[in-house]
């Protein structure tokens, strides 16, 4: 993987509208650390029960707002309804900063997630659609 490039691997295509930076979206996400051999290690953060979350709870995001650069770059290559693996190099992720609870990496009883410094990331993300504002 190039040091400055996000690779988007579409796993479930969709004919939906392209994701843009002008809208907020709902998504289901599982985060992995990508190992040197390209295998994935769960980082401890998911919005899916099937991947360890206590309940299915969509994550809301807007590309370019409060996200790592790699996430925004990746989702802007997706369409609503698609599921993809976003391969994010450390330089477009958290770089030299570790994130989360270090005990979560070694203690199965510890809660939370952990991302070691200089980790390449894989986000398994399904863009469910735009967030719809409810009329009050």
mmCIF file of N, CA and C in Angstrom:
data_model
loop_
_atom_site.group_PDB
_atom_site.id
_atom_site.type_symbol
_atom_site.label_atom_id
_atom_site.label_comp_id
_atom_site.label_asym_id
_atom_site.label_seq_id
_atom_site.Cartn_x
_atom_site.Cartn_y
_atom_site.Cartn_z
ATOM 1 N N UNK A 1 0.842 -1.168 0.000
ATOM 2 C CA UNK A 1 0.000 0.000 0.000
ATOM 3 C C UNK A 1 0.891 1.235 0.000
ATOM 4 N N UNK A 2 0.540 2.193 -0.829
ATOM 5 C CA UNK A 2 1.301 3.440 -0.872
ATOM 6 C C UNK A 2 1.129 4.182 0.446
ATOM 7 N N UNK A 3 2.112 4.958 0.818
ATOM 8 C CA UNK A 3 2.080 5.664 2.101
ATOM 9 C C UNK A 3 1.023 6.751 2.159
ATOM 10 N N UNK A 4 0.526 7.195 1.009
ATOM 11 C CA UNK A 4 -0.425 8.304 1.001
ATOM 12 C C UNK A 4 -1.694 7.986 0.222
ATOM 13 N N UNK A 5 -2.055 6.727 0.141
ATOM 14 C CA UNK A 5 -3.197 6.330 -0.674
ATOM 15 C C UNK A 5 -4.109 5.375 0.081
ATOM 16 N N UNK A 6 -5.401 5.648 0.032
ATOM 17 C CA UNK A 6 -6.410 4.752 0.594
ATOM 18 C C UNK A 6 -6.866 3.817 -0.516
ATOM 19 N N UNK A 7 -6.910 2.533 -0.219
ATOM 20 C CA UNK A 7 -7.406 1.550 -1.178
ATOM 21 C C UNK A 7 -8.806 1.157 -0.747
ATOM 22 N N UNK A 8 -9.771 1.315 -1.663
ATOM 23 C CA UNK A 8 -11.162 0.977 -1.391
ATOM 24 C C UNK A 8 -11.481 -0.318 -2.124
ATOM 25 N N UNK A 9 -11.789 -1.343 -1.351
ATOM 26 C CA UNK A 9 -12.115 -2.668 -1.884
ATOM 27 C C UNK A 9 -13.621 -2.889 -1.681
ATOM 28 N N UNK A 10 -14.404 -2.685 -2.738
ATOM 29 C CA UNK A 10 -15.861 -2.824 -2.646
ATOM 30 C C UNK A 10 -16.203 -4.301 -2.467
ATOM 31 N N UNK A 11 -16.942 -4.616 -1.410
ATOM 32 C CA UNK A 11 -17.341 -6.000 -1.148
ATOM 33 C C UNK A 11 -18.812 -6.241 -1.471
ATOM 34 N N UNK A 12 -19.608 -5.185 -1.494
ATOM 35 C CA UNK A 12 -21.023 -5.287 -1.838
ATOM 36 C C UNK A 12 -21.407 -4.009 -2.587
ATOM 37 N N UNK A 13 -21.437 -4.076 -3.930
ATOM 38 C CA UNK A 13 -21.713 -2.879 -4.736
ATOM 39 C C UNK A 13 -23.143 -2.357 -4.554
ATOM 40 N N UNK A 14 -23.340 -1.119 -4.940
ATOM 41 C CA UNK A 14 -24.660 -0.495 -4.866
ATOM 42 C C UNK A 14 -24.805 0.498 -6.001
ATOM 43 N N UNK A 15 -26.018 0.705 -6.413
ATOM 44 C CA UNK A 15 -26.315 1.717 -7.426
ATOM 45 C C UNK A 15 -26.758 3.017 -6.802
ATOM 46 N N UNK A 16 -26.487 3.191 -5.502
ATOM 47 C CA UNK A 16 -26.913 4.386 -4.781
ATOM 48 C C UNK A 16 -26.157 5.630 -5.196
ATOM 49 N N UNK A 17 -26.564 6.741 -4.607
ATOM 50 C CA UNK A 17 -25.933 8.031 -4.884
ATOM 51 C C UNK A 17 -24.522 8.059 -4.309
ATOM 52 N N UNK A 18 -23.600 8.747 -4.985
ATOM 53 C CA UNK A 18 -22.241 8.878 -4.454
ATOM 54 C C UNK A 18 -22.235 9.621 -3.111
ATOM 55 N N UNK A 19 -21.336 9.210 -2.227
ATOM 56 C CA UNK A 19 -21.136 9.903 -0.952
ATOM 57 C C UNK A 19 -20.445 11.228 -1.253
ATOM 58 N N UNK A 20 -20.916 12.305 -0.616
ATOM 59 C CA UNK A 20 -20.316 13.627 -0.797
ATOM 60 C C UNK A 20 -19.978 14.228 0.559
ATOM 61 N N UNK A 21 -19.203 15.289 0.548
ATOM 62 C CA UNK A 21 -18.856 15.982 1.781
ATOM 63 C C UNK A 21 -19.950 16.907 2.279
ATOM 64 N N UNK A 22 -21.050 17.008 1.545
ATOM 65 C CA UNK A 22 -22.115 17.940 1.906
ATOM 66 C C UNK A 22 -23.175 17.334 2.819
ATOM 67 N N UNK A 23 -23.119 16.026 3.043
ATOM 68 C CA UNK A 23 -24.155 15.365 3.829
ATOM 69 C C UNK A 23 -23.550 14.577 4.979
ATOM 70 N N UNK A 24 -24.408 14.287 5.956
ATOM 71 C CA UNK A 24 -24.068 13.398 7.059
ATOM 72 C C UNK A 24 -24.675 12.037 6.711
ATOM 73 N N UNK A 25 -23.944 10.958 7.029
ATOM 74 C CA UNK A 25 -24.356 9.602 6.664
ATOM 75 C C UNK A 25 -24.402 8.694 7.881
ATOM 76 N N UNK A 26 -25.199 7.630 7.768
ATOM 77 C CA UNK A 26 -25.254 6.561 8.761
ATOM 78 C C UNK A 26 -24.473 5.386 8.190
ATOM 79 N N UNK A 27 -23.745 4.685 9.070
ATOM 80 C CA UNK A 27 -22.922 3.566 8.601
ATOM 81 C C UNK A 27 -22.805 2.497 9.675
ATOM 82 N N UNK A 28 -22.487 1.300 9.234
ATOM 83 C CA UNK A 28 -22.109 0.213 10.136
ATOM 84 C C UNK A 28 -20.622 -0.006 9.887
ATOM 85 N N UNK A 29 -19.839 -0.100 10.959
ATOM 86 C CA UNK A 29 -18.386 -0.106 10.822
ATOM 87 C C UNK A 29 -17.731 -1.083 11.795
ATOM 88 N N UNK A 30 -16.682 -1.758 11.335
ATOM 89 C CA UNK A 30 -15.787 -2.513 12.201
ATOM 90 C C UNK A 30 -14.363 -2.099 11.841
ATOM 91 N N UNK A 31 -13.571 -1.819 12.859
ATOM 92 C CA UNK A 31 -12.189 -1.367 12.667
ATOM 93 C C UNK A 31 -11.215 -2.501 12.944
ATOM 94 N N UNK A 32 -10.242 -2.647 12.064
ATOM 95 C CA UNK A 32 -9.177 -3.642 12.212
ATOM 96 C C UNK A 32 -7.819 -2.958 12.061
ATOM 97 N N UNK A 33 -6.803 -3.586 12.633
ATOM 98 C CA UNK A 33 -5.412 -3.230 12.368
ATOM 99 C C UNK A 33 -4.976 -4.135 11.220
ATOM 100 N N UNK A 34 -4.355 -3.561 10.193
ATOM 101 C CA UNK A 34 -3.862 -4.371 9.078
ATOM 102 C C UNK A 34 -2.405 -4.735 9.352
ATOM 103 N N UNK A 35 -2.154 -6.032 9.472
ATOM 104 C CA UNK A 35 -0.808 -6.533 9.763
ATOM 105 C C UNK A 35 0.059 -6.512 8.512
ATOM 106 N N UNK A 36 1.368 -6.666 8.695
ATOM 107 C CA UNK A 36 2.300 -6.644 7.560
ATOM 108 C C UNK A 36 1.983 -7.709 6.515
ATOM 109 N N UNK A 37 1.420 -8.849 6.943
ATOM 110 C CA UNK A 37 1.082 -9.921 6.007
ATOM 111 C C UNK A 37 -0.318 -9.739 5.402
ATOM 112 N N UNK A 38 -0.934 -8.567 5.643
ATOM 113 C CA UNK A 38 -2.263 -8.187 5.142
ATOM 114 C C UNK A 38 -3.411 -8.859 5.895
ATOM 115 N N UNK A 39 -3.108 -9.658 6.926
ATOM 116 C CA UNK A 39 -4.177 -10.202 7.761
ATOM 117 C C UNK A 39 -4.711 -9.057 8.629
ATOM 118 N N UNK A 40 -5.896 -9.265 9.220
ATOM 119 C CA UNK A 40 -6.533 -8.228 10.021
ATOM 120 C C UNK A 40 -6.659 -8.694 11.469
ATOM 121 N N UNK A 41 -6.403 -7.770 12.399
ATOM 122 C CA UNK A 41 -6.590 -8.000 13.826
ATOM 123 C C UNK A 41 -7.657 -7.032 14.311
ATOM 124 N N UNK A 42 -8.732 -7.517 14.951
ATOM 125 C CA UNK A 42 -9.748 -6.592 15.458
ATOM 126 C C UNK A 42 -9.137 -5.567 16.414
ATOM 127 N N UNK A 43 -9.531 -4.303 16.243
ATOM 128 C CA UNK A 43 -9.028 -3.234 17.105
ATOM 129 C C UNK A 43 -9.923 -3.013 18.317
ATOM 130 N N UNK A 44 -11.088 -3.674 18.345
ATOM 131 C CA UNK A 44 -11.973 -3.554 19.492
ATOM 132 C C UNK A 44 -13.086 -2.538 19.333
ATOM 133 N N UNK A 45 -13.258 -1.966 18.119
ATOM 134 C CA UNK A 45 -14.339 -1.006 17.902
ATOM 135 C C UNK A 45 -15.193 -1.473 16.741
ATOM 136 N N UNK A 46 -16.484 -1.623 17.005
ATOM 137 C CA UNK A 46 -17.431 -2.018 15.973
ATOM 138 C C UNK A 46 -18.808 -1.496 16.335
ATOM 139 N N UNK A 47 -19.622 -1.248 15.321
ATOM 140 C CA UNK A 47 -21.018 -0.883 15.533
ATOM 141 C C UNK A 47 -21.927 -2.077 15.242
ATOM 142 N N UNK A 48 -21.342 -3.248 14.990
ATOM 143 C CA UNK A 48 -22.094 -4.457 14.637
ATOM 144 C C UNK A 48 -22.039 -5.487 15.764
ATOM 145 N N UNK A 49 -23.198 -6.036 16.127
ATOM 146 C CA UNK A 49 -23.243 -7.114 17.111
ATOM 147 C C UNK A 49 -22.405 -8.285 16.618
ATOM 148 N N UNK A 50 -22.471 -8.576 15.332
ATOM 149 C CA UNK A 50 -21.738 -9.718 14.771
ATOM 150 C C UNK A 50 -20.228 -9.587 14.939
ATOM 151 N N UNK A 51 -19.748 -8.353 15.186
ATOM 152 C CA UNK A 51 -18.312 -8.130 15.374
ATOM 153 C C UNK A 51 -17.979 -7.649 16.781
ATOM 154 N N UNK A 52 -18.867 -7.947 17.744
ATOM 155 C CA UNK A 52 -18.545 -7.690 19.140
ATOM 156 C C UNK A 52 -19.246 -6.528 19.819
ATOM 157 N N UNK A 53 -20.009 -5.721 19.086
ATOM 158 C CA UNK A 53 -20.720 -4.610 19.727
ATOM 159 C C UNK A 53 -21.861 -5.162 20.581
ATOM 160 N N UNK A 54 -22.246 -4.432 21.606
ATOM 161 C CA UNK A 54 -23.343 -4.884 22.467
ATOM 162 C C UNK A 54 -24.696 -4.767 21.771
ATOM 163 N N UNK A 55 -24.773 -3.893 20.767
ATOM 164 C CA UNK A 55 -25.979 -3.756 19.959
ATOM 165 C C UNK A 55 -25.588 -3.170 18.605
ATOM 166 N N UNK A 56 -26.432 -3.401 17.589
ATOM 167 C CA UNK A 56 -26.213 -2.752 16.304
ATOM 168 C C UNK A 56 -26.565 -1.284 16.475
ATOM 169 N N UNK A 57 -25.578 -0.426 16.299
ATOM 170 C CA UNK A 57 -25.794 1.006 16.473
ATOM 171 C C UNK A 57 -25.041 1.748 15.374
ATOM 172 N N UNK A 58 -25.755 2.229 14.355
ATOM 173 C CA UNK A 58 -25.083 2.936 13.270
ATOM 174 C C UNK A 58 -24.262 4.131 13.763
ATOM 175 N N UNK A 59 -23.154 4.342 13.082
ATOM 176 C CA UNK A 59 -22.248 5.460 13.348
ATOM 177 C C UNK A 59 -22.544 6.546 12.327
ATOM 178 N N UNK A 60 -22.740 7.775 12.800
ATOM 179 C CA UNK A 60 -23.005 8.891 11.897
ATOM 180 C C UNK A 60 -21.722 9.679 11.650
ATOM 181 N N UNK A 61 -21.525 10.071 10.400
ATOM 182 C CA UNK A 61 -20.321 10.818 10.031
ATOM 183 C C UNK A 61 -20.614 11.750 8.865
ATOM 184 N N UNK A 62 -19.774 12.764 8.732
ATOM 185 C CA UNK A 62 -19.780 13.625 7.554
ATOM 186 C C UNK A 62 -18.341 13.672 7.049
ATOM 187 N N UNK A 63 -18.109 13.263 5.792
ATOM 188 C CA UNK A 63 -16.740 13.277 5.276
ATOM 189 C C UNK A 63 -16.079 14.644 5.476
ATOM 190 N N UNK A 64 -14.846 14.605 5.989
ATOM 191 C CA UNK A 64 -14.073 15.821 6.186
ATOM 192 C C UNK A 64 -14.320 16.533 7.506
ATOM 193 N N UNK A 65 -15.247 16.010 8.337
ATOM 194 C CA UNK A 65 -15.582 16.671 9.595
ATOM 195 C C UNK A 65 -15.248 15.741 10.758
ATOM 196 N N UNK A 66 -14.150 16.029 11.469
ATOM 197 C CA UNK A 66 -13.783 15.291 12.666
ATOM 198 C C UNK A 66 -13.351 13.854 12.431
ATOM 199 N N UNK A 67 -12.908 13.527 11.240
ATOM 200 C CA UNK A 67 -12.492 12.170 10.894
ATOM 201 C C UNK A 67 -11.032 12.155 10.477
ATOM 202 N N UNK A 68 -10.410 10.978 10.554
ATOM 203 C CA UNK A 68 -9.066 10.874 9.978
ATOM 204 C C UNK A 68 -9.178 11.067 8.470
ATOM 205 N N UNK A 69 -8.127 11.555 7.858
ATOM 206 C CA UNK A 69 -8.115 11.848 6.423
ATOM 207 C C UNK A 69 -8.427 10.590 5.606
ATOM 208 N N UNK A 70 -7.877 9.456 6.020
ATOM 209 C CA UNK A 70 -8.088 8.216 5.267
ATOM 210 C C UNK A 70 -9.533 7.790 5.196
ATOM 211 N N UNK A 71 -10.284 7.973 6.299
ATOM 212 C CA UNK A 71 -11.719 7.633 6.301
ATOM 213 C C UNK A 71 -12.429 8.502 5.263
ATOM 214 N N UNK A 72 -12.226 9.826 5.343
ATOM 215 C CA UNK A 72 -12.894 10.739 4.409
ATOM 216 C C UNK A 72 -12.531 10.411 2.968
ATOM 217 N N UNK A 73 -11.237 10.232 2.694
ATOM 218 C CA UNK A 73 -10.815 9.903 1.322
ATOM 219 C C UNK A 73 -11.481 8.623 0.834
ATOM 220 N N UNK A 74 -11.583 7.622 1.704
ATOM 221 C CA UNK A 74 -12.162 6.344 1.317
ATOM 222 C C UNK A 74 -13.655 6.415 1.061
ATOM 223 N N UNK A 75 -14.409 6.987 2.007
ATOM 224 C CA UNK A 75 -15.867 7.000 1.838
ATOM 225 C C UNK A 75 -16.299 7.880 0.671
ATOM 226 N N UNK A 76 -15.492 8.871 0.316
ATOM 227 C CA UNK A 76 -15.833 9.711 -0.834
ATOM 228 C C UNK A 76 -15.692 8.955 -2.160
ATOM 229 N N UNK A 77 -15.153 7.744 -2.106
ATOM 230 C CA UNK A 77 -15.078 6.889 -3.295
ATOM 231 C C UNK A 77 -16.218 5.854 -3.304
ATOM 232 N N UNK A 78 -17.126 5.950 -2.331
ATOM 233 C CA UNK A 78 -18.211 4.981 -2.186
ATOM 234 C C UNK A 78 -19.558 5.586 -2.565
ATOM 235 N N UNK A 79 -20.554 4.699 -2.629
ATOM 236 C CA UNK A 79 -21.938 5.096 -2.879
ATOM 237 C C UNK A 79 -22.797 4.650 -1.703
ATOM 238 N N UNK A 80 -23.928 5.320 -1.524
ATOM 239 C CA UNK A 80 -24.880 4.909 -0.506
ATOM 240 C C UNK A 80 -25.300 3.466 -0.764
ATOM 241 N N UNK A 81 -25.345 2.664 0.291
ATOM 242 C CA UNK A 81 -25.732 1.265 0.167
ATOM 243 C C UNK A 81 -24.575 0.316 -0.058
ATOM 244 N N UNK A 82 -23.386 0.841 -0.356
ATOM 245 C CA UNK A 82 -22.220 -0.015 -0.594
ATOM 246 C C UNK A 82 -21.567 -0.432 0.710
ATOM 247 N N UNK A 83 -20.908 -1.587 0.645
ATOM 248 C CA UNK A 83 -20.047 -2.044 1.732
ATOM 249 C C UNK A 83 -18.667 -2.232 1.141
ATOM 250 N N UNK A 84 -17.643 -1.791 1.885
ATOM 251 C CA UNK A 84 -16.276 -1.860 1.377
ATOM 252 C C UNK A 84 -15.291 -1.993 2.524
ATOM 253 N N UNK A 85 -14.098 -2.452 2.173
ATOM 254 C CA UNK A 85 -12.956 -2.429 3.083
ATOM 255 C C UNK A 85 -12.106 -1.231 2.681
ATOM 256 N N UNK A 86 -11.915 -0.306 3.619
ATOM 257 C CA UNK A 86 -11.045 0.847 3.376
ATOM 258 C C UNK A 86 -9.695 0.538 3.992
ATOM 259 N N UNK A 87 -8.689 0.373 3.155
ATOM 260 C CA UNK A 87 -7.319 0.109 3.619
ATOM 261 C C UNK A 87 -6.631 1.470 3.761
ATOM 262 N N UNK A 88 -6.389 1.871 5.008
ATOM 263 C CA UNK A 88 -5.878 3.210 5.303
ATOM 264 C C UNK A 88 -4.454 3.108 5.845
ATOM 265 N N UNK A 89 -3.473 3.698 5.123
ATOM 266 C CA UNK A 89 -2.100 3.672 5.652
ATOM 267 C C UNK A 89 -1.992 4.542 6.896
ATOM 268 N N UNK A 90 -1.023 4.220 7.751
ATOM 269 C CA UNK A 90 -0.838 4.953 9.005
ATOM 270 C C UNK A 90 -0.738 6.458 8.781
ATOM 271 N N UNK A 91 -0.114 6.870 7.680
ATOM 272 C CA UNK A 91 0.062 8.299 7.414
ATOM 273 C C UNK A 91 -1.258 9.032 7.212
ATOM 274 N N UNK A 92 -2.320 8.311 6.841
ATOM 275 C CA UNK A 92 -3.642 8.913 6.659
ATOM 276 C C UNK A 92 -4.606 8.494 7.775
ATOM 277 N N UNK A 93 -4.035 7.785 8.776
ATOM 278 C CA UNK A 93 -4.817 7.369 9.933
ATOM 279 C C UNK A 93 -4.409 8.186 11.133
ATOM 280 N N UNK A 94 -3.899 7.510 12.150
ATOM 281 C CA UNK A 94 -3.487 8.193 13.377
ATOM 282 C C UNK A 94 -1.990 8.431 13.442
ATOM 283 N N UNK A 95 -1.254 7.991 12.400
ATOM 284 C CA UNK A 95 0.173 8.252 12.335
ATOM 285 C C UNK A 95 0.927 7.718 13.533
ATOM 286 N N UNK A 96 1.774 8.544 14.119
ATOM 287 C CA UNK A 96 2.631 8.110 15.228
ATOM 288 C C UNK A 96 1.914 8.154 16.581
ATOM 289 N N UNK A 97 0.625 8.468 16.576
ATOM 290 C CA UNK A 97 -0.144 8.515 17.829
ATOM 291 C C UNK A 97 -0.845 7.184 18.072
ATOM 292 N N UNK A 98 -0.686 6.632 19.254
ATOM 293 C CA UNK A 98 -1.500 5.484 19.663
ATOM 294 C C UNK A 98 -2.853 6.036 20.099
ATOM 295 N N UNK A 99 -3.900 5.234 19.931
ATOM 296 C CA UNK A 99 -5.252 5.670 20.296
ATOM 297 C C UNK A 99 -5.933 4.597 21.132
ATOM 298 N N UNK A 100 -6.711 5.017 22.115
ATOM 299 C CA UNK A 100 -7.521 4.085 22.878
ATOM 300 C C UNK A 100 -6.852 3.595 24.148
ATOM 301 N N UNK A 101 -7.325 2.442 24.629
ATOM 302 C CA UNK A 101 -6.908 1.844 25.890
ATOM 303 C C UNK A 101 -5.880 0.743 25.634
ATOM 304 N N UNK A 102 -4.603 0.959 25.948
ATOM 305 C CA UNK A 102 -3.579 -0.064 25.693
ATOM 306 C C UNK A 102 -3.890 -1.415 26.340
ATOM 307 N N UNK A 103 -4.582 -1.413 27.486
ATOM 308 C CA UNK A 103 -4.924 -2.680 28.149
ATOM 309 C C UNK A 103 -5.867 -3.518 27.289
ATOM 310 N N UNK A 104 -6.653 -2.880 26.427
ATOM 311 C CA UNK A 104 -7.599 -3.610 25.571
ATOM 312 C C UNK A 104 -6.878 -4.523 24.587
ATOM 313 N N UNK A 105 -5.624 -4.229 24.276
ATOM 314 C CA UNK A 105 -4.868 -5.046 23.322
ATOM 315 C C UNK A 105 -4.361 -6.333 23.940
ATOM 316 N N UNK A 106 -4.137 -6.337 25.257
ATOM 317 C CA UNK A 106 -3.526 -7.512 25.877
ATOM 318 C C UNK A 106 -4.406 -8.202 26.917
ATOM 319 N N UNK A 107 -5.381 -7.491 27.438
ATOM 320 C CA UNK A 107 -6.236 -8.042 28.494
ATOM 321 C C UNK A 107 -7.640 -8.229 27.942
ATOM 322 N N UNK A 108 -8.042 -9.483 27.746
ATOM 323 C CA UNK A 108 -9.353 -9.774 27.166
ATOM 324 C C UNK A 108 -10.490 -9.212 28.019
ATOM 325 N N UNK A 109 -10.245 -8.956 29.292
ATOM 326 C CA UNK A 109 -11.272 -8.407 30.163
ATOM 327 C C UNK A 109 -11.362 -6.882 30.080
ATOM 328 N N UNK A 110 -10.360 -6.243 29.478
ATOM 329 C CA UNK A 110 -10.358 -4.786 29.387
ATOM 330 C C UNK A 110 -11.330 -4.337 28.302
ATOM 331 N N UNK A 111 -11.976 -3.216 28.547
ATOM 332 C CA UNK A 111 -12.929 -2.726 27.565
ATOM 333 C C UNK A 111 -12.290 -1.661 26.684
ATOM 334 N N UNK A 112 -12.959 -1.368 25.587
ATOM 335 C CA UNK A 112 -12.508 -0.332 24.686
ATOM 336 C C UNK A 112 -11.723 -0.872 23.509
ATOM 337 N N UNK A 113 -11.099 0.025 22.808
ATOM 338 C CA UNK A 113 -10.326 -0.321 21.617
ATOM 339 C C UNK A 113 -8.895 0.152 21.805
ATOM 340 N N UNK A 114 -8.014 -0.351 20.961
ATOM 341 C CA UNK A 114 -6.640 0.122 20.993
ATOM 342 C C UNK A 114 -6.051 0.068 19.593
ATOM 343 N N UNK A 115 -5.412 1.167 19.192
ATOM 344 C CA UNK A 115 -4.711 1.253 17.922
ATOM 345 C C UNK A 115 -3.277 1.655 18.227
ATOM 346 N N UNK A 116 -2.320 0.744 18.028
ATOM 347 C CA UNK A 116 -0.918 1.114 18.263
ATOM 348 C C UNK A 116 -0.456 2.221 17.304
ATOM 349 N N UNK A 117 0.554 2.962 17.703
ATOM 350 C CA UNK A 117 1.134 3.984 16.832
ATOM 351 C C UNK A 117 1.592 3.343 15.523
ATOM 352 N N UNK A 118 1.537 4.109 14.457
ATOM 353 C CA UNK A 118 2.004 3.707 13.123
ATOM 354 C C UNK A 118 1.284 2.480 12.570
ATOM 355 N N UNK A 119 0.003 2.334 12.913
ATOM 356 C CA UNK A 119 -0.778 1.194 12.425
ATOM 357 C C UNK A 119 -1.493 1.511 11.119
ATOM 358 N N UNK A 120 -1.389 0.576 10.182
ATOM 359 C CA UNK A 120 -2.246 0.623 9.009
ATOM 360 C C UNK A 120 -3.602 0.078 9.457
ATOM 361 N N UNK A 121 -4.687 0.674 8.950
ATOM 362 C CA UNK A 121 -6.026 0.339 9.393
ATOM 363 C C UNK A 121 -6.860 -0.240 8.266
ATOM 364 N N UNK A 122 -7.867 -1.028 8.636
ATOM 365 C CA UNK A 122 -8.884 -1.474 7.691
ATOM 366 C C UNK A 122 -10.231 -1.184 8.341
ATOM 367 N N UNK A 123 -11.049 -0.401 7.651
ATOM 368 C CA UNK A 123 -12.416 -0.160 8.089
ATOM 369 C C UNK A 123 -13.336 -0.975 7.201
ATOM 370 N N UNK A 124 -14.112 -1.867 7.800
ATOM 371 C CA UNK A 124 -15.171 -2.589 7.096
ATOM 372 C C UNK A 124 -16.407 -1.724 7.274
ATOM 373 N N UNK A 125 -16.776 -0.988 6.241
ATOM 374 C CA UNK A 125 -17.831 0.010 6.368
ATOM 375 C C UNK A 125 -18.938 -0.212 5.353
ATOM 376 N N UNK A 126 -20.158 -0.101 5.826
ATOM 377 C CA UNK A 126 -21.337 -0.111 4.970
ATOM 378 C C UNK A 126 -22.021 1.239 5.143
ATOM 379 N N UNK A 127 -22.133 2.001 4.064
ATOM 380 C CA UNK A 127 -22.803 3.297 4.109
ATOM 381 C C UNK A 127 -24.298 3.033 3.929
ATOM 382 N N UNK A 128 -25.056 3.224 5.001
ATOM 383 C CA UNK A 128 -26.484 2.913 4.978
ATOM 384 C C UNK A 128 -27.290 3.961 4.213
ATOM 385 N N UNK A 129 -26.877 5.210 4.305
ATOM 386 C CA UNK A 129 -27.593 6.294 3.628
ATOM 387 C C UNK A 129 -27.414 7.586 4.387
ATOM 388 N N UNK A 130 -28.032 8.632 3.861
ATOM 389 C CA UNK A 130 -27.945 9.942 4.490
ATOM 390 C C UNK A 130 -28.734 9.961 5.799
ATOM 391 N N UNK A 131 -28.261 10.777 6.739
ATOM 392 C CA UNK A 131 -29.017 11.035 7.959
ATOM 393 C C UNK A 131 -30.176 11.937 7.578
ATOM 394 N N UNK A 132 -31.366 11.530 7.953
ATOM 395 C CA UNK A 132 -32.558 12.318 7.663
ATOM 396 C C UNK A 132 -32.952 13.075 8.923
ATOM 397 N N UNK A 133 -33.051 14.387 8.805
ATOM 398 C CA UNK A 133 -33.449 15.204 9.955
ATOM 399 C C UNK A 133 -34.948 15.014 10.200
ATOM 400 N N UNK A 134 -35.298 14.697 11.431
ATOM 401 C CA UNK A 134 -36.708 14.508 11.791
ATOM 402 C C UNK A 134 -37.361 15.868 12.037
ATOM 403 N N UNK A 135 -38.560 16.022 11.522
ATOM 404 C CA UNK A 135 -39.324 17.243 11.800
ATOM 405 C C UNK A 135 -39.801 17.206 13.240
ATOM 406 N N UNK A 136 -39.664 18.318 13.954
ATOM 407 C CA UNK A 136 -40.082 18.385 15.364
ATOM 408 C C UNK A 136 -41.479 18.931 15.495
#
